[in-house]
Short mmCIF file of C-alpha atoms in Angstrom, two decimals:
data_model
loop_
_atom_site.label_atom_id
_atom_site.label_comp_id
_atom_site.label_asym_id
_atom_site.label_seq_id
_atom_site.Cartn_x
_atom_site.Cartn_y
_atom_site.Cartn_z
CA MET A 1 -10.07 -13.65 43.83
CA ILE A 2 -6.50 -12.92 44.97
CA SER A 3 -5.02 -14.95 42.11
CA SER A 4 -7.18 -13.15 39.54
CA TYR A 5 -6.14 -9.82 41.06
CA PHE A 6 -2.45 -10.68 40.70
CA LEU A 7 -3.08 -11.98 37.19
CA MET A 8 -4.64 -8.67 36.15
CA GLY A 9 -1.74 -6.84 37.77
CA ASP A 10 0.76 -8.92 35.79
CA LEU A 11 -1.12 -8.19 32.57
CA GLU A 12 -1.10 -4.46 33.26
CA LEU A 13 2.61 -4.55 34.05
CA SER A 14 3.34 -6.50 30.87
CA SER A 15 1.33 -4.03 28.78
CA LEU A 16 3.13 -1.13 30.45
CA GLY A 17 6.46 -2.83 29.83
CA LEU A 18 5.65 -3.27 26.14
CA LEU A 19 4.71 0.40 25.90
CA VAL A 20 7.94 1.48 27.58
CA GLY A 21 9.93 -0.81 25.30
CA ALA A 22 8.23 0.63 22.20
CA VAL A 23 8.98 4.18 23.37
CA GLU A 24 12.60 3.23 24.04
CA VAL A 25 13.04 1.81 20.54
CA GLY A 26 11.42 4.91 19.07
CA LEU A 27 13.71 7.25 20.97
CA SER A 28 16.76 5.22 19.97
CA TYR A 29 16.09 5.58 16.24
CA TYR A 30 14.42 8.99 16.28
CA PRO A 31 17.69 10.92 15.60
CA ILE A 32 17.97 9.08 12.27
CA PHE A 33 14.56 10.34 11.14
CA ALA A 34 15.38 13.84 12.41
CA CYS A 35 18.59 13.90 10.37
CA LEU A 36 16.76 12.70 7.25
CA THR A 37 14.11 15.42 7.44
CA THR A 38 16.13 18.44 8.62
CA ASP A 39 16.58 21.48 6.38
CA LYS A 40 20.28 21.66 7.29
CA GLN A 41 21.17 18.79 5.01
CA ILE A 42 24.94 18.94 5.36
CA VAL A 43 24.84 18.86 9.15
CA GLY A 44 22.03 16.32 9.12
CA SER A 45 23.79 13.98 6.69
CA VAL A 46 27.06 14.03 8.65
CA THR A 47 25.35 13.61 12.02
CA GLY A 48 23.01 10.91 10.72
CA PHE A 49 25.86 8.98 9.10
CA LEU A 50 27.92 9.00 12.30
CA TYR A 51 24.91 7.99 14.43
CA THR A 52 23.93 5.19 12.04
CA LEU A 53 27.54 4.02 11.80
CA SER A 54 27.75 3.83 15.60
CA TRP A 55 24.60 1.67 15.72
CA PHE A 56 25.96 -0.54 12.95
CA THR A 57 29.30 -0.94 14.70
CA VAL A 58 27.74 -1.81 18.05
CA THR A 59 25.39 -4.35 16.46
CA LEU A 60 28.19 -5.92 14.44
CA ILE A 61 30.44 -6.24 17.49
CA GLU A 62 27.60 -7.88 19.42
CA LEU A 63 26.96 -10.35 16.58
CA ILE A 64 30.61 -11.33 16.31
CA SER A 65 31.25 -11.59 20.04
CA CYS A 66 28.04 -13.37 21.04
CA PRO A 67 25.97 -14.89 18.21
CA TYR A 68 24.45 -17.50 20.52
CA GLY A 69 20.83 -17.28 21.75
CA ASN A 70 18.32 -19.19 23.84
CA ILE A 71 15.83 -19.93 21.04
CA TYR A 72 17.84 -20.88 17.95
CA GLY A 73 21.14 -21.57 19.59
CA TYR A 74 24.06 -20.67 17.36
CA TYR A 75 23.63 -17.76 14.92
CA GLU A 76 20.36 -16.71 16.53
CA LYS A 77 21.25 -13.02 16.59
CA VAL A 78 22.35 -13.20 12.98
CA ILE A 79 18.94 -14.54 12.00
CA PHE A 80 17.11 -11.88 13.99
CA ASP A 81 19.37 -8.88 13.27
CA TRP A 82 20.26 -9.18 9.59
CA PRO A 83 17.24 -7.09 8.44
CA SER A 84 18.20 -4.25 10.78
CA MET A 85 21.82 -4.48 9.62
CA LEU A 86 20.69 -4.24 6.01
CA CYS A 87 18.55 -1.19 6.83
CA LEU A 88 21.44 0.50 8.61
CA VAL A 89 23.67 -0.02 5.57
CA PHE A 90 20.97 1.49 3.35
CA LEU A 91 20.63 4.50 5.67
CA MET A 92 24.37 5.09 5.63
CA GLY A 93 24.32 5.04 1.84
CA ARG A 94 21.42 7.49 1.87
CA PHE A 95 23.28 9.92 4.13
CA VAL A 96 26.38 9.71 1.90
CA HIS A 97 24.22 10.46 -1.14
CA ILE A 98 22.66 13.51 0.57
CA PHE A 99 26.10 14.81 1.59
CA ILE A 100 27.59 14.42 -1.90
CA LYS A 101 24.57 16.10 -3.47
CA CYS A 102 24.81 19.08 -1.08
CA ILE A 103 28.54 19.47 -1.79
CA ARG A 104 27.92 19.45 -5.56
CA ILE A 105 25.22 22.10 -5.17
CA TYR A 106 27.53 24.22 -3.01
CA LEU A 107 30.34 23.99 -5.59
CA GLY A 108 27.95 24.85 -8.42
CA ALA A 109 28.25 21.49 -10.19
CA ASP A 110 24.59 20.66 -9.65
CA ILE A 111 21.29 22.54 -9.40
CA ARG A 112 19.19 22.46 -6.29
CA ASN A 113 15.89 20.70 -6.86
CA ASP A 114 13.03 21.71 -4.63
CA GLU A 115 11.76 18.37 -3.33
CA LYS A 116 9.02 20.10 -1.35
CA CYS A 117 7.11 21.21 -4.44
CA PHE A 118 3.41 21.65 -3.78
CA LEU A 119 2.42 19.89 -7.01
CA PRO A 120 4.58 16.82 -7.75
CA ILE A 121 5.51 16.16 -11.34
CA HIS A 122 3.67 12.83 -11.61
CA GLN A 123 0.43 14.40 -10.38
CA ALA A 124 0.76 17.23 -12.89
CA GLU A 125 1.28 14.67 -15.65
CA HIS A 126 -1.82 12.81 -14.46
CA VAL A 127 -3.93 15.97 -14.77
CA LYS A 128 -2.50 16.67 -18.23
CA ARG A 129 -3.39 13.14 -19.29
CA LEU A 130 -7.01 13.74 -18.24
CA PHE A 131 -7.27 16.56 -20.80
CA ARG A 132 -5.86 14.45 -23.62
CA LYS A 133 -7.79 11.96 -25.67
CA PRO A 134 -7.32 8.40 -24.36
CA VAL A 135 -4.98 6.31 -26.48
CA LEU A 136 -5.57 2.58 -26.73
CA GLU A 137 -2.28 0.77 -26.12
CA GLN A 138 -1.53 -2.85 -26.78
CA LYS A 139 -0.85 -4.53 -23.45
CA GLY A 140 0.83 -7.83 -22.86
CA TRP A 141 -0.47 -10.70 -20.78
CA PHE A 142 1.37 -9.53 -17.67
CA GLU A 143 -0.03 -5.99 -17.93
CA ARG A 144 -3.57 -7.21 -18.60
CA ASN A 145 -3.78 -9.82 -15.85
CA ILE A 146 -1.23 -8.96 -13.15
CA TYR A 147 0.09 -5.38 -13.10
CA ALA A 148 0.30 -2.46 -15.51
CA TRP A 149 2.90 0.21 -14.84
CA ASP A 150 1.55 3.76 -14.54
CA PRO A 151 4.19 6.54 -14.70
CA CYS A 152 1.65 9.07 -13.36
CA PHE A 153 1.17 7.24 -10.07
CA LYS A 154 3.67 6.88 -7.24
CA PHE A 155 3.14 4.95 -4.04
CA PRO A 156 3.68 6.93 -0.82
CA SER A 157 6.69 6.11 1.30
CA ARG A 158 4.36 4.72 3.97
CA MET A 159 3.17 1.93 1.65
CA ILE A 160 6.69 1.10 0.44
CA GLY A 161 8.05 1.04 4.00
CA THR A 162 5.16 -1.14 5.19
CA THR A 163 5.78 -3.61 2.36
CA VAL A 164 9.50 -3.91 3.09
CA LEU A 165 8.90 -4.20 6.83
CA SER A 166 6.26 -6.90 6.26
CA LEU A 167 8.70 -8.95 4.19
CA PHE A 168 11.43 -8.65 6.84
CA CYS A 169 9.07 -9.58 9.69
CA LEU A 170 7.67 -12.50 7.69
CA CYS A 171 11.19 -13.86 7.14
CA ILE A 172 12.01 -13.65 10.86
CA PHE A 173 8.64 -15.16 11.80
CA ILE A 174 9.11 -18.12 9.45
CA SER A 175 12.53 -18.77 10.97
CA LEU A 176 11.03 -18.69 14.46
CA GLU A 177 8.21 -21.01 13.41
CA TYR A 178 10.66 -23.47 11.88
CA ASN A 179 12.67 -23.57 15.08
CA ILE A 180 9.54 -24.24 17.17
CA PHE A 181 8.43 -27.02 14.81
CA ARG A 182 11.89 -28.55 14.98
CA HIS A 183 11.62 -28.82 18.76
CA VAL A 184 8.11 -30.29 18.48
CA ALA A 185 9.27 -32.80 15.87
CA ASN A 186 12.17 -33.83 18.13
CA LEU A 187 9.73 -34.46 20.97
CA LEU A 188 7.47 -36.57 18.71
CA TYR A 189 10.39 -38.63 17.39
CA GLY A 190 11.73 -39.02 20.94
CA LEU A 191 8.33 -40.35 22.01
CA GLU A 192 8.45 -42.76 19.07
CA GLU A 193 11.86 -44.08 20.18
CA GLN A 194 10.62 -44.55 23.74
CA MET A 195 7.62 -46.50 22.48
CA ALA A 196 9.92 -48.67 20.36
CA GLN A 197 12.10 -49.39 23.42
CA MET A 198 9.06 -50.31 25.49
CA ALA A 199 7.63 -52.66 22.82
CA PRO A 200 9.43 -55.87 24.01
CA GLU A 201 8.11 -55.39 27.55
CA ILE A 202 4.45 -54.87 26.58
CA THR A 203 2.36 -57.95 25.76
CA TRP A 204 -0.53 -56.06 24.15
CA GLU A 205 -0.81 -57.14 20.52
CA GLY A 206 -1.99 -53.77 19.23
CA PHE A 207 0.97 -51.87 20.63
CA ASN A 208 3.16 -52.60 17.59
CA GLN A 209 0.44 -51.30 15.29
CA THR A 210 0.26 -48.17 17.44
CA ILE A 211 3.99 -47.65 16.98
CA VAL A 212 3.62 -48.03 13.21
CA SER A 213 0.72 -45.55 13.17
CA TRP A 214 2.76 -43.11 15.23
CA GLN A 215 5.68 -43.40 12.80
CA GLU A 216 3.37 -42.72 9.86
CA PHE A 217 1.92 -39.71 11.65
CA ASN A 218 5.38 -38.24 12.27
CA GLU A 219 6.40 -38.75 8.65
CA ALA A 220 3.17 -37.28 7.33
CA LEU A 221 3.29 -34.29 9.68
CA THR A 222 6.89 -33.47 8.75
CA ALA A 223 6.30 -33.74 5.00
CA VAL A 224 3.02 -31.80 5.08
CA TRP A 225 4.46 -29.10 7.33
CA PHE A 226 7.42 -28.38 5.06
CA PHE A 227 5.26 -28.40 1.92
CA THR A 228 2.66 -26.07 3.40
CA THR A 229 5.41 -23.77 4.71
CA PHE A 230 6.49 -22.92 1.16
CA LEU A 231 2.87 -22.69 -0.01
CA ALA A 232 1.77 -20.39 2.81
CA CYS A 233 4.91 -18.27 2.41
CA ALA A 234 4.31 -17.86 -1.34
CA VAL A 235 0.65 -16.92 -0.80
CA THR A 236 1.55 -14.39 1.93
CA VAL A 237 4.22 -12.73 -0.21
CA SER A 238 1.73 -12.48 -3.07
CA TYR A 239 -0.73 -10.84 -0.64
CA ILE A 240 1.88 -8.27 0.41
CA ILE A 241 2.46 -7.31 -3.22
CA HIS A 242 -1.23 -7.50 -4.11
CA ILE A 243 -2.06 -4.99 -1.38
CA LEU A 244 -0.09 -2.37 -3.34
CA VAL A 245 -2.11 -3.20 -6.45
CA CYS A 246 -5.37 -2.85 -4.52
CA TYR A 247 -4.20 0.44 -3.03
CA ARG A 248 -3.64 1.94 -6.47
CA LYS A 249 -6.95 0.57 -7.75
CA HIS A 250 -8.92 1.96 -4.80
CA MET A 251 -7.19 5.34 -4.99
CA LYS A 252 -7.96 5.71 -8.69
CA ARG A 253 -11.59 4.84 -8.07
CA LEU A 254 -11.83 7.47 -5.36
CA TRP A 255 -10.17 10.03 -7.63
CA VAL A 256 -12.96 9.67 -10.20
CA GLY A 257 -15.67 9.70 -7.51
CA GLN A 258 -16.52 5.99 -7.53
CA ARG A 259 -17.37 4.86 -4.01
CA GLY A 260 -19.67 1.98 -4.89
CA PHE A 261 -17.00 -0.58 -4.03
CA LEU A 262 -17.19 0.55 -0.39
CA PRO A 263 -19.99 -0.40 2.02
CA VAL A 264 -22.66 2.26 2.52
CA LYS A 265 -21.56 2.87 6.11
CA PHE A 266 -18.01 3.71 5.00
CA GLN A 267 -18.82 6.13 2.19
CA LYS A 268 -18.82 9.06 4.66
CA PRO A 269 -16.32 8.11 7.38
CA SER A 270 -15.52 10.12 10.48
CA PRO A 271 -12.46 12.41 10.08
CA SER A 272 -11.13 11.56 13.54
CA GLN A 273 -11.38 7.83 12.84
CA CYS A 274 -9.60 8.29 9.51
CA MET A 275 -6.67 10.12 11.10
CA ALA A 276 -6.38 7.48 13.80
CA ALA A 277 -6.58 4.76 11.13
CA ILE A 278 -3.70 6.12 9.04
CA ALA A 279 -1.58 6.39 12.21
CA ARG A 280 -1.97 2.69 13.00
CA TYR A 281 -2.16 1.27 9.49
CA SER A 282 1.46 0.21 9.07
CA SER A 283 1.62 -1.56 12.43
CA TRP A 284 -1.68 -3.35 11.92
CA GLN A 285 -0.76 -4.40 8.40
CA VAL A 286 2.40 -6.12 9.64
CA ALA A 287 0.47 -7.82 12.47
CA TYR A 288 -2.25 -9.04 10.09
CA ILE A 289 0.36 -10.43 7.70
CA LEU A 290 2.03 -12.46 10.46
CA TRP A 291 -1.23 -13.76 11.95
CA GLY A 292 -2.58 -14.50 8.48
CA TYR A 293 0.49 -16.56 7.60
CA LEU A 294 0.29 -18.57 10.82
CA ILE A 295 -3.45 -19.30 10.59
CA MET A 296 -3.26 -20.15 6.90
CA HIS A 297 -0.29 -22.44 7.52
CA VAL A 298 -2.06 -24.34 10.30
CA VAL A 299 -5.24 -24.78 8.23
CA GLN A 300 -3.26 -25.92 5.20
CA CYS A 301 -1.40 -28.40 7.38
CA LEU A 302 -4.69 -29.84 8.70
CA PHE A 303 -6.10 -30.22 5.19
CA GLY A 304 -2.82 -31.78 4.10
CA LEU A 305 -3.05 -34.42 6.85
CA VAL A 306 -6.64 -35.15 5.85
CA PHE A 307 -5.51 -35.62 2.25
CA VAL A 308 -2.67 -37.95 3.29
CA TYR A 309 -4.88 -40.13 5.52
CA ALA A 310 -7.73 -40.17 3.00
CA LEU A 311 -5.76 -40.92 -0.18
CA VAL A 312 -2.04 -41.59 0.33
CA PHE A 313 -2.06 -44.07 3.21
CA PRO A 314 -4.88 -46.26 1.80
CA ILE A 315 -2.92 -46.62 -1.44
CA LYS A 316 0.26 -47.31 0.52
CA HIS A 317 -1.45 -50.04 2.57
CA GLY A 318 -2.93 -51.76 -0.47
CA GLN A 319 -6.48 -50.50 0.02
CA THR A 320 -6.75 -48.95 -3.41
CA LEU A 321 -9.91 -50.87 -4.33
CA GLU A 322 -11.78 -49.76 -1.21
CA LEU A 323 -10.55 -46.22 -1.82
CA LEU A 324 -11.83 -46.18 -5.38
CA LYS A 325 -15.14 -47.64 -4.23
CA GLY A 326 -15.58 -44.90 -1.62
CA LEU A 327 -14.54 -42.21 -4.07
CA GLY A 328 -16.96 -43.56 -6.66
CA ILE A 329 -19.89 -43.47 -4.23
CA SER A 330 -18.97 -39.96 -3.07
CA ILE A 331 -18.54 -38.62 -6.60
CA LEU A 332 -21.80 -40.27 -7.71
CA THR A 333 -23.70 -38.72 -4.77
CA ILE A 334 -22.29 -35.27 -5.50
CA ALA A 335 -23.01 -35.66 -9.22
CA ILE A 336 -26.64 -36.62 -8.56
CA ALA A 337 -27.10 -33.66 -6.21
CA VAL A 338 -25.56 -31.23 -8.70
CA SER A 339 -27.57 -32.67 -11.58
CA LEU A 340 -30.80 -32.26 -9.62
CA ILE A 341 -29.92 -28.64 -8.85
CA ILE A 342 -29.19 -28.00 -12.54
CA SER A 343 -32.40 -29.78 -13.56
CA GLN A 344 -34.39 -27.50 -11.26
CA PHE A 345 -32.88 -24.49 -13.04
CA LEU A 346 -33.72 -25.92 -16.44
CA VAL A 347 -37.29 -26.90 -15.52
CA ALA A 348 -37.94 -23.52 -13.91
CA GLY A 349 -36.68 -21.68 -16.96
CA LYS A 350 -38.51 -23.90 -19.43
CA PHE A 351 -41.98 -24.37 -17.90
CA PHE A 352 -42.47 -21.82 -15.11
CA LEU A 353 -41.50 -18.56 -16.85
CA GLN A 354 -43.55 -16.70 -19.41
CA LYS A 355 -42.34 -16.25 -22.96
CA LYS A 356 -40.05 -13.42 -24.04
CA ILE A 357 -41.68 -10.08 -24.66
CA ASN A 358 -39.35 -9.40 -27.58
CA PRO A 359 -37.63 -12.16 -29.53
CA GLU A 360 -34.34 -10.25 -29.21
CA ASP A 361 -34.36 -10.39 -25.38
CA LYS A 362 -31.63 -12.52 -23.84
CA GLN A 363 -33.75 -13.84 -20.97
CA LYS A 364 -37.38 -14.43 -20.20
CA PRO A 365 -39.18 -11.96 -17.93
CA LEU A 366 -39.47 -12.73 -14.24
CA ALA A 367 -43.17 -13.60 -14.50
CA LEU A 368 -44.66 -16.86 -13.19
CA ASN A 369 -46.34 -19.26 -15.61
CA ASN A 370 -48.18 -22.55 -14.93
CA ARG A 371 -48.87 -21.65 -11.31
CA LYS A 372 -50.50 -25.01 -10.31
CA ALA A 373 -47.71 -27.06 -11.87
CA PHE A 374 -45.17 -24.91 -10.02
CA HIS A 375 -46.86 -25.60 -6.66
CA ASN A 376 -46.79 -29.35 -7.33
CA PHE A 377 -43.14 -29.13 -8.35
CA ASN A 378 -42.33 -27.23 -5.19
CA TYR A 379 -44.23 -29.76 -3.01
CA PHE A 380 -42.55 -32.92 -4.31
CA PHE A 381 -39.03 -31.41 -4.26
CA PHE A 382 -39.43 -29.91 -0.78
CA PHE A 383 -38.33 -33.03 1.14
CA TYR A 384 -35.32 -33.68 -1.05
CA ASN A 385 -34.28 -30.03 -0.92
CA VAL A 386 -34.14 -30.27 2.89
CA ILE A 387 -31.54 -33.03 2.64
CA LEU A 388 -29.77 -31.14 -0.12
CA GLY A 389 -29.76 -28.01 2.06
CA LEU A 390 -27.87 -29.88 4.80
CA GLY A 391 -25.07 -30.59 2.38
CA ALA A 392 -25.16 -27.03 1.05
CA CYS A 393 -24.84 -25.71 4.61
CA ILE A 394 -21.75 -27.85 5.22
CA TYR A 395 -20.32 -26.65 1.90
CA ARG A 396 -20.96 -23.06 2.98
CA LEU A 397 -19.19 -23.66 6.29
CA LEU A 398 -16.14 -25.23 4.63
CA THR A 399 -15.98 -22.46 2.04
CA SER A 400 -16.12 -19.79 4.74
CA LEU A 401 -13.40 -21.58 6.70
CA ILE A 402 -11.09 -21.87 3.72
CA LEU A 403 -11.64 -18.35 2.43
CA GLY A 404 -11.48 -16.87 5.92
CA SER A 405 -8.17 -18.56 6.68
CA TRP A 406 -6.72 -17.61 3.29
CA LEU A 407 -7.89 -13.99 3.39
CA ILE A 408 -7.24 -13.15 7.05
CA ALA A 409 -4.08 -11.28 6.03
CA ARG A 410 -5.94 -9.19 3.43
CA ILE A 411 -6.64 -6.00 5.34
CA ASP A 412 -7.94 -4.36 2.15
CA ARG A 413 -11.14 -6.45 2.18
CA SER A 414 -13.53 -7.57 4.89
CA ILE A 415 -14.01 -11.27 5.60
CA LEU A 416 -17.32 -10.59 7.35
CA GLN A 417 -20.71 -10.60 5.67
CA ARG A 418 -22.33 -7.51 4.21
CA GLY A 419 -23.74 -5.33 6.94
CA TYR A 420 -21.18 -6.46 9.53
CA GLU A 421 -18.10 -4.77 8.03
CA SER A 422 -18.01 -2.25 10.86
CA ALA A 423 -16.97 -5.07 13.22
CA ASP A 424 -13.85 -5.70 11.11
CA MET A 425 -11.31 -3.33 12.68
CA GLY A 426 -8.66 -4.09 10.10
CA TYR A 427 -10.95 -3.17 7.22
CA ASN A 428 -11.93 0.03 9.05
CA THR A 429 -8.25 0.93 9.25
CA TRP A 430 -7.79 0.37 5.52
CA ILE A 431 -10.81 2.52 4.62
CA GLY A 432 -9.68 5.37 6.87
CA MET A 433 -6.17 5.26 5.44
CA ILE A 434 -7.21 5.45 1.78
CA TYR A 435 -9.64 8.28 2.56
CA VAL A 436 -6.88 10.38 4.15
CA ASP A 437 -4.61 9.76 1.17
CA HIS A 438 -7.47 10.56 -1.20
CA PHE A 439 -8.20 13.92 0.41
CA HIS A 440 -4.54 14.93 0.58
CA THR A 441 -3.11 13.55 -2.68
CA ASN A 442 -5.95 13.84 -5.20
CA PRO A 443 -4.14 15.16 -8.32
CA VAL A 444 -7.05 17.30 -9.52
CA LEU A 445 -7.53 18.89 -6.10
CA VAL A 446 -3.81 19.47 -5.62
CA SER A 447 -3.54 21.01 -9.10
CA PHE A 448 -6.48 23.31 -8.40
CA CYS A 449 -4.90 24.48 -5.14
CA ASN A 450 -1.59 25.00 -6.93
CA ILE A 451 -3.31 27.21 -9.53
CA LEU A 452 -4.97 29.25 -6.80
CA LEU A 453 -1.66 29.76 -5.00
CA THR A 454 0.09 30.72 -8.23
CA VAL A 455 -2.59 33.23 -9.22
CA ARG A 456 -2.56 34.72 -5.74
CA ALA A 457 1.23 35.12 -5.81
CA GLU A 458 1.11 36.76 -9.24
CA LYS A 459 -1.65 39.12 -8.10
CA ARG A 460 0.37 40.16 -5.05
CA LEU A 461 3.42 40.72 -7.23
CA LYS A 462 1.48 42.98 -9.58
CA GLU A 463 -0.01 44.98 -6.70
CA MET A 464 3.38 45.42 -5.07
CA PRO A 465 4.97 48.89 -5.62
CA MET A 466 7.96 49.06 -7.89
CA SER A 467 10.21 50.25 -5.08
CA CYS A 468 9.20 47.25 -2.93
CA ALA A 469 9.82 44.93 -5.84
CA PHE A 470 13.32 46.25 -6.26
CA ARG A 471 13.86 46.25 -2.51
CA ASP A 472 12.81 42.63 -2.10
CA SER A 473 14.46 41.33 -5.23
CA GLY A 474 17.51 39.13 -4.92
CA GLY A 475 20.91 39.70 -6.41
CA PRO A 476 23.85 41.92 -5.54
CA ARG A 477 23.13 44.76 -3.15
CA THR A 478 23.23 48.37 -4.41
CA SER A 479 23.19 51.70 -2.66
CA ALA A 480 19.99 53.67 -2.15
CA LYS A 481 21.27 56.48 -4.39
CA SER A 482 21.98 54.12 -7.29
CA ARG A 483 18.57 52.49 -6.88
CA THR A 484 16.88 55.90 -6.88
CA ARG A 485 18.73 56.98 -10.04
CA TRP A 486 17.75 53.74 -11.78
CA LEU A 487 14.09 54.23 -10.87
CA LEU A 488 14.26 57.84 -12.08
CA TYR A 489 15.79 56.77 -15.38
CA TYR A 490 13.17 54.05 -15.85
CA THR A 491 10.34 56.50 -15.17
CA LEU A 492 11.69 59.19 -17.47
CA LEU A 493 12.32 56.68 -20.23
CA ASN A 494 8.68 55.65 -20.21
CA ASN A 495 7.42 59.24 -19.73
CA PRO A 496 9.71 61.65 -21.68
CA ARG A 497 7.41 64.66 -21.13
CA LEU A 498 8.28 64.62 -17.44
CA ILE A 499 11.86 65.63 -18.27
CA ILE A 500 10.78 69.20 -19.07
CA GLU A 501 8.55 69.43 -16.01
CA ARG A 502 11.29 68.27 -13.64
CA LYS A 503 12.48 70.60 -10.96
CA GLN A 504 15.80 71.88 -12.21
CA LYS A 505 18.53 73.88 -10.59
CA GLN A 506 19.06 77.42 -11.74
CA MET A 507 20.64 77.39 -15.18
CA ASP A 508 21.14 79.85 -17.95
CA ASP A 509 19.29 79.86 -21.26
CA THR A 510 21.96 77.80 -23.02
CA ASP A 511 21.56 74.95 -20.54
CA ASN A 512 17.78 75.10 -20.84
CA ARG A 513 18.02 74.90 -24.63
CA ASN A 514 20.34 71.92 -24.33
CA ILE A 515 17.89 70.15 -22.04
CA VAL A 516 14.99 70.77 -24.44
CA LEU A 517 17.11 69.52 -27.33
CA LYS A 518 18.05 66.37 -25.44
CA THR A 519 14.42 65.83 -24.52
CA ARG A 520 13.30 66.06 -28.12
CA LEU A 521 16.06 63.73 -29.23
CA LEU A 522 15.02 61.25 -26.54
CA GLN A 523 11.37 61.49 -27.64
CA ALA A 524 12.35 60.97 -31.27
CA SER A 525 14.45 57.91 -30.39
CA VAL A 526 11.62 56.44 -28.33
CA LEU A 527 9.11 57.01 -31.14
CA GLU A 528 11.51 55.52 -33.68
CA VAL A 529 12.01 52.41 -31.55
CA GLY A 530 8.24 52.08 -31.05
CA ASN A 531 7.52 52.40 -34.78
CA ARG A 532 10.22 49.86 -35.55
CA ASN A 533 8.76 47.35 -33.10
CA LEU A 534 5.25 47.94 -34.45
CA HIS A 535 6.42 47.39 -38.02
CA GLN A 536 8.27 44.21 -37.03
CA SER A 537 5.21 42.81 -35.22
CA SER A 538 2.97 43.51 -38.24
CA GLN A 539 5.39 41.65 -40.52
CA ASP A 540 5.44 38.67 -38.14
CA THR A 541 1.65 38.63 -38.14
CA ASN A 542 1.48 38.62 -41.93
#
């Protein structure tokens, strides 16, 4: 009881320590994100560059002064820290680019682009493409079978960052795994040398054969491990890239309202679960990639050893004839079982189904024919089908094991059976993440909202008084008297009759006649300009 109590206490302390360590790392790199997202880009770029440069300098000094570690030995810190060094160099380049761009805008050599536009350009182009008639384009083999570039779709920064981080973590994890296997291989070869030294002192006749078997095991394990390392690494990298392809495919299906590819339980997910899912997606994706690589590598190594002991070593020991005999019996047994299964399909389709209703139908209707003959057929094949079912069950188990180990890193699909997808927490995270992106980045929805905002802004601008429009307009500042005179001139120009009705100061008859004359001249000029414009517009129409 006391030992279990202390064990639980240690686990709680370790979990708390991991949490504190994660918070510490987050606080250490948080200023970089703050400088990247601040509106004061000049200050943010300078501060972010200096902060990133200080981190880079400290890390570089630590690598040069003490590259040794307890796991790898020499150059351990180089192996572990080179991804972070590469990221720091990229961030410094990004801050320099932001600073140069701000300086060019300040000097007038460049135009400020509003990166926070409500409707991105690629989404607007996607909506325009929906209104156009589809054009059939000739695609190559790569575009048809692997990936087709779509200029109207852009992956979010979360997906790109998760992909890059997964590749970096996979590289570090493979290096760590190789170092562990090297220590295990040294222990196995050391045990082999000790057995060889003890051989002269042991009188047991089978001890020499044991040494030979142990040598063969070490050689087979080393060769299979290195071969499966490259195979598992290639498959995992392809999964990381394929997840981006599946993301785009799922998003496009959701955009057009197709939810049939999702289980029924996930077609109306909980909003709170979706928000929590998108918050943990990147971390879980990296963890699933690492665990998937390790499990797939171990399973591949086991199957590789089975292949070596079943085929390679018998040929090496001169047992080729016995091997071929065993393979022949196995292949013949499997062929007979498969042929009987195929024969049952053929007999059922030939004798136990009614004829086609229409001669043009591709298949016969699902209607039983020759009922008594079918019962006899079922009775005599029952006992053999029991034995055949045992083999089919083993085949099902092996298939599930292979597919489960190969697809454990695929968070975009569930490895559980239909109806049990809710128990797959990784798949739940994927579904919640794509739903949040769907509701916030649907091009049609975003375009509709952009139209509403634009119409609302135009309506407010039209309802705004002219004086407010001039007051709120940008440009050089003018005095209130000049603004009032300009508004008066604009009003009188559009309404010449108001000139006579204006309140005037006391003037003699000559001044009044001059004002009337000017008013009539102004009216005549306005009418002449209007007639000229009307005549010009009629000519353009013709």
